[in-house]
Amino acid sequence: LFENKETDTQGVFYESDSLYIAFRGSESNADWKGNLNYKQMEAPFNRDPNIKADRVHSGFLKDYMSVRDKILKKVKKWEGKRIIITGHSLGAALSSICALDVQYNFPEMEVTLYNFGAPRVGNKEYVMAHKNRVKEAYQIRNGNDVVTHVPFKAMGFVDTRKYIQVNFWKPWLSALDHFPSGYLK
């Protein structure tokens, strides 16, 4: 388990043939405070000279940065080469940032990202950096999950990847489609 009580950011490590890093989604008032802090800020770990002004959701970034040292310390000790990072909702946003950060700091690692019900995390430059670095990334959307449509594109946010659609697509946005049970089904 890794966590930061101040931001209420939590996740787990699991080791087998790969190192798994999984982030928990929104559960508390502290989580929602971060979710609503959608002003974009520059990502502090971008070292790609071809990508300028990559900006991310400041609430998500603050949450991730609160556990970053624990994650990078664990990755540094990992003797394997494959890391799988995942999360649902807020956890998916944090896992997206984590995957890119791990790739910048450990370019020899094979990073695979599986996101479920991910909100938009950053601007088009962030997405470009993400696609350049994290080659294996999958975003899964259940039905017409409302969370996958926020923050809005008009605010400068872009989908990190094309979604893999599961279950029936509805013409209306649905909060019910966001629950983990729908993704498990």
mmCIF file with all atom_site columns, C-alpha atoms in Angstrom:
data_model
loop_
_atom_site.group_PDB
_atom_site.id
_atom_site.type_symbol
_atom_site.label_atom_id
_atom_site.label_alt_id
_atom_site.label_comp_id
_atom_site.label_asym_id
_atom_site.label_entity_id
_atom_site.label_seq_id
_atom_site.pdbx_PDB_ins_code
_atom_site.Cartn_x
_atom_site.Cartn_y
_atom_site.Cartn_z
_atom_site.occupancy
_atom_site.B_iso_or_equiv
_atom_site.pdbx_formal_charge
_atom_site.auth_seq_id
_atom_site.auth_comp_id
_atom_site.auth_asym_id
_atom_site.auth_atom_id
_atom_site.pdbx_PDB_model_num
ATOM 1   C CA . LEU A 1 1   ? 0.000   0.000   0.000   1.00 0.00 ? 1   LEU A CA 1
ATOM 2   C CA . PHE A 1 2   ? 1.125   3.559   -0.645  1.00 0.00 ? 2   PHE A CA 1
ATOM 3   C CA . GLU A 1 3   ? -0.774  6.608   0.496   1.00 0.00 ? 3   GLU A CA 1
ATOM 4   C CA . ASN A 1 4   ? -0.691  10.230  1.470   1.00 0.00 ? 4   ASN A CA 1
ATOM 5   C CA . LYS A 1 5   ? -3.175  11.109  4.190   1.00 0.00 ? 5   LYS A CA 1
ATOM 6   C CA . GLU A 1 6   ? -3.209  14.833  3.403   1.00 0.00 ? 6   GLU A CA 1
ATOM 7   C CA . THR A 1 7   ? -4.394  14.353  -0.190  1.00 0.00 ? 7   THR A CA 1
ATOM 8   C CA . ASP A 1 8   ? -6.041  10.983  0.582   1.00 0.00 ? 8   ASP A CA 1
ATOM 9   C CA . THR A 1 9   ? -4.238  9.479   -2.401  1.00 0.00 ? 9   THR A CA 1
ATOM 10  C CA . GLN A 1 10  ? -3.965  5.704   -2.179  1.00 0.00 ? 10  GLN A CA 1
ATOM 11  C CA . GLY A 1 11  ? -2.829  2.777   -4.220  1.00 0.00 ? 11  GLY A CA 1
ATOM 12  C CA . VAL A 1 12  ? -1.164  -0.595  -4.096  1.00 0.00 ? 12  VAL A CA 1
ATOM 13  C CA . PHE A 1 13  ? 1.893   -2.324  -5.463  1.00 0.00 ? 13  PHE A CA 1
ATOM 14  C CA . TYR A 1 14  ? 1.771   -5.976  -6.462  1.00 0.00 ? 14  TYR A CA 1
ATOM 15  C CA . GLU A 1 15  ? 4.787   -7.929  -7.650  1.00 0.00 ? 15  GLU A CA 1
ATOM 16  C CA . SER A 1 16  ? 4.761   -11.049 -9.811  1.00 0.00 ? 16  SER A CA 1
ATOM 17  C CA . ASP A 1 17  ? 6.175   -11.326 -13.329 1.00 0.00 ? 17  ASP A CA 1
ATOM 18  C CA . SER A 1 18  ? 5.441   -7.587  -13.534 1.00 0.00 ? 18  SER A CA 1
ATOM 19  C CA . LEU A 1 19  ? 5.248   -4.747  -11.062 1.00 0.00 ? 19  LEU A CA 1
ATOM 20  C CA . TYR A 1 20  ? 1.631   -3.602  -10.832 1.00 0.00 ? 20  TYR A CA 1
ATOM 21  C CA . ILE A 1 21  ? 0.763   -0.120  -9.609  1.00 0.00 ? 21  ILE A CA 1
ATOM 22  C CA . ALA A 1 22  ? -2.946  0.519   -9.029  1.00 0.00 ? 22  ALA A CA 1
ATOM 23  C CA . PHE A 1 23  ? -4.517  3.803   -7.912  1.00 0.00 ? 23  PHE A CA 1
ATOM 24  C CA . ARG A 1 24  ? -7.805  4.162   -6.028  1.00 0.00 ? 24  ARG A CA 1
ATOM 25  C CA . GLY A 1 25  ? -10.563 6.355   -7.438  1.00 0.00 ? 25  GLY A CA 1
ATOM 26  C CA . SER A 1 26  ? -12.542 9.099   -5.688  1.00 0.00 ? 26  SER A CA 1
ATOM 27  C CA . GLU A 1 27  ? -13.818 8.186   -2.270  1.00 0.00 ? 27  GLU A CA 1
ATOM 28  C CA . SER A 1 28  ? -13.497 11.191  0.047   1.00 0.00 ? 28  SER A CA 1
ATOM 29  C CA . ASN A 1 29  ? -14.013 14.942  0.278   1.00 0.00 ? 29  ASN A CA 1
ATOM 30  C CA . ALA A 1 30  ? -10.253 15.416  -0.207  1.00 0.00 ? 30  ALA A CA 1
ATOM 31  C CA . ASP A 1 31  ? -10.494 13.473  -3.469  1.00 0.00 ? 31  ASP A CA 1
ATOM 32  C CA . TRP A 1 32  ? -13.338 15.670  -4.705  1.00 0.00 ? 32  TRP A CA 1
ATOM 33  C CA . LYS A 1 33  ? -11.441 18.802  -3.711  1.00 0.00 ? 33  LYS A CA 1
ATOM 34  C CA . GLY A 1 34  ? -8.619  17.661  -5.999  1.00 0.00 ? 34  GLY A CA 1
ATOM 35  C CA . ASN A 1 35  ? -11.029 16.645  -8.768  1.00 0.00 ? 35  ASN A CA 1
ATOM 36  C CA . LEU A 1 36  ? -12.512 20.130  -8.857  1.00 0.00 ? 36  LEU A CA 1
ATOM 37  C CA . ASN A 1 37  ? -9.113  21.860  -8.944  1.00 0.00 ? 37  ASN A CA 1
ATOM 38  C CA . TYR A 1 38  ? -9.005  21.672  -12.736 1.00 0.00 ? 38  TYR A CA 1
ATOM 39  C CA . LYS A 1 39  ? -6.764  24.647  -13.524 1.00 0.00 ? 39  LYS A CA 1
ATOM 40  C CA . GLN A 1 40  ? -3.940  23.417  -15.754 1.00 0.00 ? 40  GLN A CA 1
ATOM 41  C CA . MET A 1 41  ? -0.310  23.643  -14.712 1.00 0.00 ? 41  MET A CA 1
ATOM 42  C CA . GLU A 1 42  ? 2.944   22.642  -16.333 1.00 0.00 ? 42  GLU A CA 1
ATOM 43  C CA . ALA A 1 43  ? 4.006   19.050  -15.781 1.00 0.00 ? 43  ALA A CA 1
ATOM 44  C CA . PRO A 1 44  ? 7.236   19.250  -13.735 1.00 0.00 ? 44  PRO A CA 1
ATOM 45  C CA . PHE A 1 45  ? 8.840   16.072  -15.053 1.00 0.00 ? 45  PHE A CA 1
ATOM 46  C CA . ASN A 1 46  ? 8.777   16.542  -18.830 1.00 0.00 ? 46  ASN A CA 1
ATOM 47  C CA . ARG A 1 47  ? 12.264  16.197  -20.277 1.00 0.00 ? 47  ARG A CA 1
ATOM 48  C CA . ASP A 1 48  ? 11.251  15.936  -23.920 1.00 0.00 ? 48  ASP A CA 1
ATOM 49  C CA . PRO A 1 49  ? 12.798  18.895  -25.773 1.00 0.00 ? 49  PRO A CA 1
ATOM 50  C CA . ASN A 1 50  ? 10.266  18.557  -28.608 1.00 0.00 ? 50  ASN A CA 1
ATOM 51  C CA . ILE A 1 51  ? 7.269   18.989  -26.309 1.00 0.00 ? 51  ILE A CA 1
ATOM 52  C CA . LYS A 1 52  ? 6.668   22.477  -24.959 1.00 0.00 ? 52  LYS A CA 1
ATOM 53  C CA . ALA A 1 53  ? 3.991   23.657  -22.566 1.00 0.00 ? 53  ALA A CA 1
ATOM 54  C CA . ASP A 1 54  ? 2.505   20.288  -21.645 1.00 0.00 ? 54  ASP A CA 1
ATOM 55  C CA . ARG A 1 55  ? -0.039  21.104  -18.984 1.00 0.00 ? 55  ARG A CA 1
ATOM 56  C CA . VAL A 1 56  ? -2.078  18.859  -16.700 1.00 0.00 ? 56  VAL A CA 1
ATOM 57  C CA . HIS A 1 57  ? -5.010  19.106  -14.305 1.00 0.00 ? 57  HIS A CA 1
ATOM 58  C CA . SER A 1 58  ? -3.503  20.677  -11.165 1.00 0.00 ? 58  SER A CA 1
ATOM 59  C CA . GLY A 1 59  ? -5.631  18.669  -8.711  1.00 0.00 ? 59  GLY A CA 1
ATOM 60  C CA . PHE A 1 60  ? -4.617  15.360  -10.287 1.00 0.00 ? 60  PHE A CA 1
ATOM 61  C CA . LEU A 1 61  ? -0.994  16.461  -10.413 1.00 0.00 ? 61  LEU A CA 1
ATOM 62  C CA . LYS A 1 62  ? -0.977  17.494  -6.739  1.00 0.00 ? 62  LYS A CA 1
ATOM 63  C CA . ASP A 1 63  ? -2.446  14.120  -5.749  1.00 0.00 ? 63  ASP A CA 1
ATOM 64  C CA . TYR A 1 64  ? 0.089   12.212  -7.841  1.00 0.00 ? 64  TYR A CA 1
ATOM 65  C CA . MET A 1 65  ? 3.038   14.281  -6.605  1.00 0.00 ? 65  MET A CA 1
ATOM 66  C CA . SER A 1 66  ? 2.037   13.489  -3.015  1.00 0.00 ? 66  SER A CA 1
ATOM 67  C CA . VAL A 1 67  ? 2.893   9.795   -3.587  1.00 0.00 ? 67  VAL A CA 1
ATOM 68  C CA . ARG A 1 68  ? 5.433   10.159  -6.379  1.00 0.00 ? 68  ARG A CA 1
ATOM 69  C CA . ASP A 1 69  ? 8.555   9.585   -4.278  1.00 0.00 ? 69  ASP A CA 1
ATOM 70  C CA . LYS A 1 70  ? 7.175   6.290   -2.931  1.00 0.00 ? 70  LYS A CA 1
ATOM 71  C CA . ILE A 1 71  ? 6.336   5.112   -6.432  1.00 0.00 ? 71  ILE A CA 1
ATOM 72  C CA . LEU A 1 72  ? 9.672   6.041   -8.003  1.00 0.00 ? 72  LEU A CA 1
ATOM 73  C CA . LYS A 1 73  ? 11.535  4.458   -5.068  1.00 0.00 ? 73  LYS A CA 1
ATOM 74  C CA . LYS A 1 74  ? 9.624   1.197   -5.632  1.00 0.00 ? 74  LYS A CA 1
ATOM 75  C CA . VAL A 1 75  ? 10.216  1.274   -9.401  1.00 0.00 ? 75  VAL A CA 1
ATOM 76  C CA . LYS A 1 76  ? 13.930  1.933   -8.858  1.00 0.00 ? 76  LYS A CA 1
ATOM 77  C CA . LYS A 1 77  ? 14.175  -1.229  -6.700  1.00 0.00 ? 77  LYS A CA 1
ATOM 78  C CA . TRP A 1 78  ? 12.163  -3.324  -9.183  1.00 0.00 ? 78  TRP A CA 1
ATOM 79  C CA . GLU A 1 79  ? 14.466  -5.812  -10.870 1.00 0.00 ? 79  GLU A CA 1
ATOM 80  C CA . GLY A 1 80  ? 12.085  -6.684  -13.688 1.00 0.00 ? 80  GLY A CA 1
ATOM 81  C CA . LYS A 1 81  ? 11.484  -4.685  -16.819 1.00 0.00 ? 81  LYS A CA 1
ATOM 82  C CA . ARG A 1 82  ? 7.677   -4.649  -17.071 1.00 0.00 ? 82  ARG A CA 1
ATOM 83  C CA . ILE A 1 83  ? 5.379   -2.313  -15.137 1.00 0.00 ? 83  ILE A CA 1
ATOM 84  C CA . ILE A 1 84  ? 1.600   -2.297  -15.444 1.00 0.00 ? 84  ILE A CA 1
ATOM 85  C CA . ILE A 1 85  ? -0.187  0.788   -14.146 1.00 0.00 ? 85  ILE A CA 1
ATOM 86  C CA . THR A 1 86  ? -3.949  1.033   -13.698 1.00 0.00 ? 86  THR A CA 1
ATOM 87  C CA . GLY A 1 87  ? -6.786  2.861   -12.019 1.00 0.00 ? 87  GLY A CA 1
ATOM 88  C CA . HIS A 1 88  ? -10.454 3.779   -12.205 1.00 0.00 ? 88  HIS A CA 1
ATOM 89  C CA . SER A 1 89  ? -11.795 7.355   -12.358 1.00 0.00 ? 89  SER A CA 1
ATOM 90  C CA . LEU A 1 90  ? -9.460  9.567   -10.305 1.00 0.00 ? 90  LEU A CA 1
ATOM 91  C CA . GLY A 1 91  ? -7.185  6.523   -10.094 1.00 0.00 ? 91  GLY A CA 1
ATOM 92  C CA . ALA A 1 92  ? -7.105  6.413   -13.902 1.00 0.00 ? 92  ALA A CA 1
ATOM 93  C CA . ALA A 1 93  ? -6.065  10.068  -14.070 1.00 0.00 ? 93  ALA A CA 1
ATOM 94  C CA . LEU A 1 94  ? -3.276  9.451   -11.559 1.00 0.00 ? 94  LEU A CA 1
ATOM 95  C CA . SER A 1 95  ? -2.153  6.310   -13.378 1.00 0.00 ? 95  SER A CA 1
ATOM 96  C CA . SER A 1 96  ? -1.923  8.264   -16.638 1.00 0.00 ? 96  SER A CA 1
ATOM 97  C CA . ILE A 1 97  ? 0.395   10.822  -15.038 1.00 0.00 ? 97  ILE A CA 1
ATOM 98  C CA . CYS A 1 98  ? 2.351   8.055   -13.301 1.00 0.00 ? 98  CYS A CA 1
ATOM 99  C CA . ALA A 1 99  ? 2.915   6.110   -16.537 1.00 0.00 ? 99  ALA A CA 1
ATOM 100 C CA . LEU A 1 100 ? 4.411   9.140   -18.248 1.00 0.00 ? 100 LEU A CA 1
ATOM 101 C CA . ASP A 1 101 ? 6.548   10.030  -15.223 1.00 0.00 ? 101 ASP A CA 1
ATOM 102 C CA . VAL A 1 102 ? 7.890   6.468   -14.925 1.00 0.00 ? 102 VAL A CA 1
ATOM 103 C CA . GLN A 1 103 ? 8.777   6.477   -18.631 1.00 0.00 ? 103 GLN A CA 1
ATOM 104 C CA . TYR A 1 104 ? 10.690  9.750   -18.283 1.00 0.00 ? 104 TYR A CA 1
ATOM 105 C CA . ASN A 1 105 ? 12.633  8.482   -15.280 1.00 0.00 ? 105 ASN A CA 1
ATOM 106 C CA . PHE A 1 106 ? 13.088  4.833   -16.312 1.00 0.00 ? 106 PHE A CA 1
ATOM 107 C CA . PRO A 1 107 ? 13.066  4.750   -20.122 1.00 0.00 ? 107 PRO A CA 1
ATOM 108 C CA . GLU A 1 108 ? 14.339  1.162   -20.135 1.00 0.00 ? 108 GLU A CA 1
ATOM 109 C CA . MET A 1 109 ? 11.132  -0.049  -18.444 1.00 0.00 ? 109 MET A CA 1
ATOM 110 C CA . GLU A 1 110 ? 8.220   -1.487  -20.423 1.00 0.00 ? 110 GLU A CA 1
ATOM 111 C CA . VAL A 1 111 ? 5.215   0.459   -19.154 1.00 0.00 ? 111 VAL A CA 1
ATOM 112 C CA . THR A 1 112 ? 1.669   -0.609  -19.951 1.00 0.00 ? 112 THR A CA 1
ATOM 113 C CA . LEU A 1 113 ? -1.299  1.511   -18.896 1.00 0.00 ? 113 LEU A CA 1
ATOM 114 C CA . TYR A 1 114 ? -4.872  0.260   -18.416 1.00 0.00 ? 114 TYR A CA 1
ATOM 115 C CA . ASN A 1 115 ? -7.381  2.967   -17.468 1.00 0.00 ? 115 ASN A CA 1
ATOM 116 C CA . PHE A 1 116 ? -11.047 2.551   -16.659 1.00 0.00 ? 116 PHE A CA 1
ATOM 117 C CA . GLY A 1 117 ? -13.440 5.515   -16.676 1.00 0.00 ? 117 GLY A CA 1
ATOM 118 C CA . ALA A 1 118 ? -10.622 8.049   -17.036 1.00 0.00 ? 118 ALA A CA 1
ATOM 119 C CA . PRO A 1 119 ? -11.307 11.771  -17.031 1.00 0.00 ? 119 PRO A CA 1
ATOM 120 C CA . ARG A 1 120 ? -9.258  13.990  -19.320 1.00 0.00 ? 120 ARG A CA 1
ATOM 121 C CA . VAL A 1 121 ? -5.890  14.788  -17.728 1.00 0.00 ? 121 VAL A CA 1
ATOM 122 C CA . GLY A 1 122 ? -4.079  17.382  -19.836 1.00 0.00 ? 122 GLY A CA 1
ATOM 123 C CA . ASN A 1 123 ? -3.762  19.506  -22.926 1.00 0.00 ? 123 ASN A CA 1
ATOM 124 C CA . LYS A 1 124 ? -2.761  18.400  -26.437 1.00 0.00 ? 124 LYS A CA 1
ATOM 125 C CA . GLU A 1 125 ? 0.962   18.756  -25.653 1.00 0.00 ? 125 GLU A CA 1
ATOM 126 C CA . TYR A 1 126 ? 0.571   16.438  -22.649 1.00 0.00 ? 126 TYR A CA 1
ATOM 127 C CA . VAL A 1 127 ? -1.241  13.946  -24.882 1.00 0.00 ? 127 VAL A CA 1
ATOM 128 C CA . MET A 1 128 ? 1.536   14.189  -27.488 1.00 0.00 ? 128 MET A CA 1
ATOM 129 C CA . ALA A 1 129 ? 4.193   13.513  -24.828 1.00 0.00 ? 129 ALA A CA 1
ATOM 130 C CA . HIS A 1 130 ? 2.110   10.627  -23.479 1.00 0.00 ? 130 HIS A CA 1
ATOM 131 C CA . LYS A 1 131 ? 1.699   9.001   -26.889 1.00 0.00 ? 131 LYS A CA 1
ATOM 132 C CA . ASN A 1 132 ? 5.405   9.417   -27.647 1.00 0.00 ? 132 ASN A CA 1
ATOM 133 C CA . ARG A 1 133 ? 6.488   7.791   -24.383 1.00 0.00 ? 133 ARG A CA 1
ATOM 134 C CA . VAL A 1 134 ? 3.795   5.342   -23.246 1.00 0.00 ? 134 VAL A CA 1
ATOM 135 C CA . LYS A 1 135 ? 3.398   3.100   -26.267 1.00 0.00 ? 135 LYS A CA 1
ATOM 136 C CA . GLU A 1 136 ? 1.017   0.588   -24.692 1.00 0.00 ? 136 GLU A CA 1
ATOM 137 C CA . ALA A 1 137 ? -1.934  2.465   -23.234 1.00 0.00 ? 137 ALA A CA 1
ATOM 138 C CA . TYR A 1 138 ? -5.583  1.423   -23.134 1.00 0.00 ? 138 TYR A CA 1
ATOM 139 C CA . GLN A 1 139 ? -8.525  3.527   -21.971 1.00 0.00 ? 139 GLN A CA 1
ATOM 140 C CA . ILE A 1 140 ? -11.744 1.655   -21.420 1.00 0.00 ? 140 ILE A CA 1
ATOM 141 C CA . ARG A 1 141 ? -15.131 3.393   -21.362 1.00 0.00 ? 141 ARG A CA 1
ATOM 142 C CA . ASN A 1 142 ? -18.270 1.670   -20.118 1.00 0.00 ? 142 ASN A CA 1
ATOM 143 C CA . GLY A 1 143 ? -21.409 2.786   -21.955 1.00 0.00 ? 143 GLY A CA 1
ATOM 144 C CA . ASN A 1 144 ? -21.415 6.582   -22.052 1.00 0.00 ? 144 ASN A CA 1
ATOM 145 C CA . ASP A 1 145 ? -19.638 7.168   -18.743 1.00 0.00 ? 145 ASP A CA 1
ATOM 146 C CA . VAL A 1 146 ? -19.991 10.862  -17.888 1.00 0.00 ? 146 VAL A CA 1
ATOM 147 C CA . VAL A 1 147 ? -16.559 11.070  -16.220 1.00 0.00 ? 147 VAL A CA 1
ATOM 148 C CA . THR A 1 148 ? -14.827 10.287  -19.521 1.00 0.00 ? 148 THR A CA 1
ATOM 149 C CA . HIS A 1 149 ? -16.212 13.580  -20.883 1.00 0.00 ? 149 HIS A CA 1
ATOM 150 C CA . VAL A 1 150 ? -14.704 15.909  -18.240 1.00 0.00 ? 150 VAL A CA 1
ATOM 151 C CA . PRO A 1 151 ? -12.936 18.258  -17.888 1.00 0.00 ? 151 PRO A CA 1
ATOM 152 C CA . PHE A 1 152 ? -14.325 19.727  -21.072 1.00 0.00 ? 152 PHE A CA 1
ATOM 153 C CA . LYS A 1 153 ? -12.431 20.089  -24.324 1.00 0.00 ? 153 LYS A CA 1
ATOM 154 C CA . ALA A 1 154 ? -13.435 23.772  -24.380 1.00 0.00 ? 154 ALA A CA 1
ATOM 155 C CA . MET A 1 155 ? -11.254 24.158  -21.264 1.00 0.00 ? 155 MET A CA 1
ATOM 156 C CA . GLY A 1 156 ? -8.212  22.882  -23.157 1.00 0.00 ? 156 GLY A CA 1
ATOM 157 C CA . PHE A 1 157 ? -8.348  19.222  -22.094 1.00 0.00 ? 157 PHE A CA 1
ATOM 158 C CA . VAL A 1 158 ? -7.889  16.412  -24.624 1.00 0.00 ? 158 VAL A CA 1
ATOM 159 C CA . ASP A 1 159 ? -8.535  12.662  -24.453 1.00 0.00 ? 159 ASP A CA 1
ATOM 160 C CA . THR A 1 160 ? -5.231  10.912  -23.785 1.00 0.00 ? 160 THR A CA 1
ATOM 161 C CA . ARG A 1 161 ? -6.143  7.923   -25.962 1.00 0.00 ? 161 ARG A CA 1
ATOM 162 C CA . LYS A 1 162 ? -9.010  6.728   -28.081 1.00 0.00 ? 162 LYS A CA 1
ATOM 163 C CA . TYR A 1 163 ? -11.397 4.833   -25.837 1.00 0.00 ? 163 TYR A CA 1
ATOM 164 C CA . ILE A 1 164 ? -12.091 1.142   -26.077 1.00 0.00 ? 164 ILE A CA 1
ATOM 165 C CA . GLN A 1 165 ? -15.867 1.059   -25.782 1.00 0.00 ? 165 GLN A CA 1
ATOM 166 C CA . VAL A 1 166 ? -17.429 -1.707  -23.705 1.00 0.00 ? 166 VAL A CA 1
ATOM 167 C CA . ASN A 1 167 ? -21.106 -2.411  -23.172 1.00 0.00 ? 167 ASN A CA 1
ATOM 168 C CA . PHE A 1 168 ? -23.953 -0.644  -24.852 1.00 0.00 ? 168 PHE A CA 1
ATOM 169 C CA . TRP A 1 169 ? -23.355 2.942   -25.930 1.00 0.00 ? 169 TRP A CA 1
ATOM 170 C CA . LYS A 1 170 ? -26.177 5.285   -24.939 1.00 0.00 ? 170 LYS A CA 1
ATOM 171 C CA . PRO A 1 171 ? -26.880 8.616   -26.608 1.00 0.00 ? 171 PRO A CA 1
ATOM 172 C CA . TRP A 1 172 ? -26.953 10.324  -23.197 1.00 0.00 ? 172 TRP A CA 1
ATOM 173 C CA . LEU A 1 173 ? -24.244 10.708  -20.571 1.00 0.00 ? 173 LEU A CA 1
ATOM 174 C CA . SER A 1 174 ? -24.644 8.348   -17.662 1.00 0.00 ? 174 SER A CA 1
ATOM 175 C CA . ALA A 1 175 ? -23.285 8.538   -14.128 1.00 0.00 ? 175 ALA A CA 1
ATOM 176 C CA . LEU A 1 176 ? -24.456 4.959   -13.627 1.00 0.00 ? 176 LEU A CA 1
ATOM 177 C CA . ASP A 1 177 ? -22.060 3.796   -16.336 1.00 0.00 ? 177 ASP A CA 1
ATOM 178 C CA . HIS A 1 178 ? -19.185 5.100   -14.222 1.00 0.00 ? 178 HIS A CA 1
ATOM 179 C CA . PHE A 1 179 ? -19.550 2.692   -11.291 1.00 0.00 ? 179 PHE A CA 1
ATOM 180 C CA . PRO A 1 180 ? -16.821 0.016   -11.106 1.00 0.00 ? 180 PRO A CA 1
ATOM 181 C CA . SER A 1 181 ? -19.484 -2.708  -11.173 1.00 0.00 ? 181 SER A CA 1
ATOM 182 C CA . GLY A 1 182 ? -20.321 -1.726  -14.759 1.00 0.00 ? 182 GLY A CA 1
ATOM 183 C CA . TYR A 1 183 ? -16.690 -2.067  -15.756 1.00 0.00 ? 183 TYR A CA 1
ATOM 184 C CA . LEU A 1 184 ? -16.394 -5.419  -14.022 1.00 0.00 ? 184 LEU A CA 1
ATOM 185 C CA . LYS A 1 185 ? -19.534 -6.655  -15.759 1.00 0.00 ? 185 LYS A CA 1
#
